[in-house]
Each structure stands twice: as structure tokens, then as C-alpha cells.
Short mmCIF file of C-alpha atoms in Angstrom, two decimals:
data_model
loop_
_atom_site.label_atom_id
_atom_site.label_comp_id
_atom_site.label_asym_id
_atom_site.label_seq_id
_atom_site.Cartn_x
_atom_site.Cartn_y
_atom_site.Cartn_z
CA UNK A 1 -4.14 -3.24 -14.71
CA UNK A 2 -6.73 -4.35 -12.08
CA UNK A 3 -6.99 -2.42 -8.95
CA UNK A 4 -5.04 -4.46 -6.17
CA UNK A 5 -7.19 -3.08 -3.30
CA UNK A 6 -10.89 -2.85 -3.82
CA UNK A 7 -11.01 -0.88 -0.57
CA UNK A 8 -8.71 1.68 -1.99
CA UNK A 9 -10.61 1.83 -5.26
CA UNK A 10 -13.94 2.42 -3.35
CA UNK A 11 -12.10 5.07 -1.22
CA UNK A 12 -10.80 6.82 -4.29
CA UNK A 13 -14.15 6.94 -5.87
CA UNK A 14 -15.82 8.05 -2.66
CA UNK A 15 -13.27 10.87 -2.22
CA UNK A 16 -13.64 12.09 -5.91
CA UNK A 17 -17.50 11.31 -6.20
CA UNK A 18 -18.56 14.82 -5.21
CA UNK A 19 -16.03 16.91 -6.88
CA UNK A 20 -17.46 20.41 -7.63
CA UNK A 21 -18.45 20.77 -11.21
CA UNK A 22 -18.73 17.07 -11.93
CA UNK A 23 -22.34 15.57 -12.60
CA UNK A 24 -21.12 12.02 -12.64
CA UNK A 25 -18.19 10.42 -10.69
CA UNK A 26 -14.98 10.58 -12.43
CA UNK A 27 -13.98 7.55 -14.63
CA UNK A 28 -11.01 6.00 -12.91
CA UNK A 29 -8.33 3.79 -14.59
CA UNK A 30 -5.43 2.10 -12.85
CA UNK A 31 -2.11 2.18 -14.81
CA UNK A 32 1.23 0.82 -13.56
CA UNK A 33 3.50 3.61 -12.53
CA UNK A 34 5.90 2.87 -9.62
CA UNK A 35 7.80 5.11 -7.19
CA UNK A 36 9.66 7.90 -8.62
CA UNK A 37 8.17 7.42 -12.07
CA UNK A 38 4.62 8.07 -10.65
CA UNK A 39 5.87 11.04 -8.82
CA UNK A 40 7.57 12.38 -11.83
CA UNK A 41 4.36 11.92 -14.11
CA UNK A 42 2.48 13.71 -11.35
CA UNK A 43 4.83 16.62 -11.06
CA UNK A 44 4.78 16.97 -14.85
CA UNK A 45 0.97 17.06 -15.05
CA UNK A 46 0.90 13.86 -17.30
CA UNK A 47 -1.02 11.94 -14.60
CA UNK A 48 -3.94 13.82 -13.04
CA UNK A 49 -4.06 11.80 -9.78
CA UNK A 50 -2.07 8.94 -8.45
CA UNK A 51 -2.41 6.55 -5.54
CA UNK A 52 0.66 6.52 -3.26
CA UNK A 53 1.87 5.10 -0.07
CA UNK A 54 2.46 7.63 2.73
CA UNK A 55 4.77 9.02 3.98
CA UNK A 56 5.84 10.75 0.68
CA UNK A 57 8.33 13.41 0.77
CA UNK A 58 7.51 15.49 -2.24
CA UNK A 59 6.66 19.08 -1.72
CA UNK A 60 5.40 19.34 -5.28
CA UNK A 61 2.44 17.08 -4.44
CA UNK A 62 -0.72 17.42 -2.44
CA UNK A 63 -2.24 14.40 -0.88
CA UNK A 64 -5.40 13.16 0.71
CA UNK A 65 -5.50 9.88 2.64
CA UNK A 66 -8.19 7.45 1.21
CA UNK A 67 -7.29 4.31 3.26
CA UNK A 68 -5.48 3.61 6.55
CA UNK A 69 -5.33 -0.07 7.39
CA UNK A 70 -3.14 -2.17 9.73
CA UNK A 71 -0.78 -4.48 8.02
CA UNK A 72 -0.61 -8.23 8.90
CA UNK A 73 1.76 -11.14 8.21
CA UNK A 74 0.97 -12.94 4.98
CA UNK A 75 2.21 -16.45 4.49
CA UNK A 76 1.59 -19.41 2.05
CA UNK A 77 -0.70 -21.97 3.50
CA UNK A 78 2.22 -24.34 3.70
CA UNK A 79 4.07 -21.97 6.03
CA UNK A 80 4.71 -23.06 9.68
CA UNK A 81 2.87 -19.96 11.01
CA UNK A 82 -0.50 -20.82 9.41
CA UNK A 83 -1.59 -22.63 12.56
CA UNK A 84 -2.01 -19.08 14.18
CA UNK A 85 -4.51 -16.39 13.51
CA UNK A 86 -2.42 -13.65 15.19
CA UNK A 87 1.34 -13.27 15.74
CA UNK A 88 3.62 -11.72 18.41
CA UNK A 89 6.73 -9.87 17.30
CA UNK A 90 8.78 -12.66 18.88
CA UNK A 91 7.09 -15.26 16.63
CA UNK A 92 8.79 -13.45 13.63
CA UNK A 93 12.22 -14.10 15.01
CA UNK A 94 14.34 -15.52 12.18
CA UNK A 95 11.79 -14.93 9.59
CA UNK A 96 12.79 -13.26 6.33
CA UNK A 97 10.60 -10.59 4.83
CA UNK A 98 9.55 -10.55 1.18
CA UNK A 99 10.03 -6.93 0.42
CA UNK A 100 10.12 -4.61 -2.52
CA UNK A 101 12.83 -2.16 -3.87
CA UNK A 102 12.82 0.84 -1.62
CA UNK A 103 12.75 3.09 -4.69
CA UNK A 104 9.02 2.09 -5.10
CA UNK A 105 7.94 3.88 -2.05
CA UNK A 106 11.00 5.26 -0.17
CA UNK A 107 9.26 7.06 2.67
CA UNK A 108 6.78 4.12 3.23
CA UNK A 109 9.64 1.59 3.10
CA UNK A 110 11.76 3.55 5.50
CA UNK A 111 8.80 4.00 8.03
CA UNK A 112 7.68 0.33 8.05
CA UNK A 113 11.21 -1.10 8.38
CA UNK A 114 11.93 1.44 11.30
CA UNK A 115 8.61 0.26 12.92
CA UNK A 116 9.64 -3.43 12.57
CA UNK A 117 13.00 -2.59 14.19
CA UNK A 118 11.38 -0.66 17.02
CA UNK A 119 9.32 -3.92 17.70
CA UNK A 120 12.51 -5.94 17.86
CA UNK A 121 12.22 -7.56 14.45
CA UNK A 122 15.01 -6.77 11.98
CA UNK A 123 14.31 -9.24 9.22
CA UNK A 124 16.60 -9.80 6.22
CA UNK A 125 14.69 -8.31 3.20
CA UNK A 126 14.33 -10.53 0.29
CA UNK A 127 13.66 -8.07 -2.42
CA UNK A 128 11.65 -8.70 -5.62
CA UNK A 129 10.91 -6.65 -8.59
CA UNK A 130 7.86 -8.74 -9.51
CA UNK A 131 4.48 -7.05 -9.01
CA UNK A 132 2.23 -9.92 -10.36
CA UNK A 133 -0.03 -11.87 -7.98
CA UNK A 134 1.24 -15.13 -9.34
CA UNK A 135 4.92 -14.28 -8.68
CA UNK A 136 3.98 -13.03 -5.08
CA UNK A 137 2.44 -16.40 -4.28
CA UNK A 138 5.25 -18.39 -5.93
CA UNK A 139 7.79 -16.41 -3.87
CA UNK A 140 5.85 -17.00 -0.62
CA UNK A 141 5.58 -20.73 -1.50
CA UNK A 142 9.04 -21.51 -2.59
CA UNK A 143 10.91 -19.60 0.25
CA UNK A 144 10.52 -19.54 4.05
CA UNK A 145 9.54 -15.90 3.87
CA UNK A 146 6.59 -13.76 5.18
CA UNK A 147 5.19 -10.72 3.57
CA UNK A 148 3.22 -7.68 5.08
CA UNK A 149 -0.12 -6.52 3.56
CA UNK A 150 -3.40 -5.26 4.56
CA UNK A 151 -6.17 -7.89 4.95
CA UNK A 152 -7.93 -6.55 2.01
CA UNK A 153 -5.00 -6.82 -0.17
CA UNK A 154 -5.14 -10.63 0.22
CA UNK A 155 -8.95 -11.29 0.62
CA UNK A 156 -10.11 -14.02 -1.62
CA UNK A 157 -6.78 -15.59 -1.95
CA UNK A 158 -7.19 -19.08 -0.56
CA UNK A 159 -3.51 -20.12 -1.14
CA UNK A 160 -2.39 -17.39 1.35
CA UNK A 161 -3.03 -16.69 5.12
CA UNK A 162 -3.41 -13.35 6.74
CA UNK A 163 -2.23 -13.22 10.37
CA UNK A 164 -2.95 -10.11 12.39
CA UNK A 165 -0.28 -8.73 14.83
CA UNK A 166 -1.18 -9.25 18.58
CA UNK A 167 0.22 -5.72 19.25
CA UNK A 168 1.23 -2.49 17.44
CA UNK A 169 0.91 -3.44 13.79
CA UNK A 170 2.50 -1.29 11.17
CA UNK A 171 0.15 0.75 9.04
CA UNK A 172 -0.43 1.30 5.36
CA UNK A 173 -1.72 4.75 4.46
CA UNK A 174 -2.72 5.18 0.88
CA UNK A 175 -3.23 8.71 -0.40
CA UNK A 176 -4.57 10.17 -3.64
CA UNK A 177 -1.84 12.57 -4.75
CA UNK A 178 -1.67 15.37 -7.39
CA UNK A 179 0.29 18.48 -8.17
CA UNK A 180 0.29 20.96 -5.23
CA UNK A 181 -0.96 23.77 -7.51
CA UNK A 182 -3.51 24.09 -10.18
CA UNK A 183 -6.95 22.73 -10.85
CA UNK A 184 -6.22 19.15 -9.75
CA UNK A 185 -5.02 20.41 -6.34
CA UNK A 186 -8.20 22.58 -5.87
CA UNK A 187 -10.41 19.58 -6.81
CA UNK A 188 -8.41 17.26 -4.40
CA UNK A 189 -8.83 19.87 -1.47
CA UNK A 190 -12.54 20.20 -2.24
CA UNK A 191 -13.02 16.44 -2.31
CA UNK A 192 -11.14 16.04 0.93
CA UNK A 193 -13.20 18.63 2.71
CA UNK A 194 -16.36 17.06 1.45
CA UNK A 195 -15.17 13.60 2.71
CA UNK A 196 -14.34 14.86 6.27
#
């Protein structure tokens, strides 16, 4: 599976590049493991590291932030909001949100939806299980919905428009996670110290 965010991939490689005892940067491979499944693989030690969205409520995991970016509104080029480059929260009144099942990232989903509500936007969530780029674009094109993504996540996608929030954008924090005890945790802690 290709990395969805080149910024996240670069951050992961930078965070792990100087791990003690490694002469070359570690080989990274992205495999699809979502939500609770990924957490379970990490907890069992079947997955050395995993990229997760914060906040994550899992005491058995240790995390280090590798990316912290503001989210913007993503729309298909045929959407009425594409005449703008920024949006106010009031501009989103009546807009439905293309969203994912909360089980994929419960803490993140709850935090983002609470933030939207605090800004006065309580959209109806149109939930989709599809994770492919083609399905994402299709859903944005066929329905009057908006999505939330970081600017890097949709860079190079001419069929989509990314609109920044004029004030108080929600944020996406990606973190590298591993088990809280053991060799991987020590390596993650050492890498985080080197990165800071």
C-alpha cells in the first residue's frame, strides 16, 4: 500500500533514521491495518511500529508525534465552495461531512467532531468504509459533501480543492506507536529524544 502522506513518511523516516545501533535508516513498509486491528497487532508485538492518529487511549502503547498539521475542507472541483480559498465556520452550515467509521480512530474521531461542534458546525456524518483514493473522489463528486484532510494529504489531486479554515482549524496529529515496554519502546524513546 502506498503511503497516503509523504510528509508523514518523511517524518517517520527522520524520527527513526538515527536509532541507536542502526547503521542505515530502517526499511519502512506501509501495510493496511485500521483502528483496533492495528492497536491489537502492536500490543501483540506482531507489528513493530504503527502510524496512528492522536489522541489514542491505549496505555499499552508508547507514541511519538511525527506530524501535526491543520485540517482543511476538501471538496470536489464541482462543489459550490471551490470559489473560495478559505472558509469560515458559518460557510459550512448545511454541509454534510464525508467521514469514516469511528472505530478506525476513536479518540481522533471524538476529538475532531467535538471541535467542529465547539465551532458551531454539527454536520451529518456520511460514513464510508472505503479507503481508496478513487472511492474518496467518487464520494465527493457524487454527493454534496465535504471532507477534512491535511493539505499534504490531497496535494497533487487536481480534481479536489483544499480550503483552509479562516480561524481555529482542527488538527491532525500522527504518531509513531509501539508497545510501551521492550526494545521497540526504547528505540522509539531514543529516536524521539534525538529528534527534539
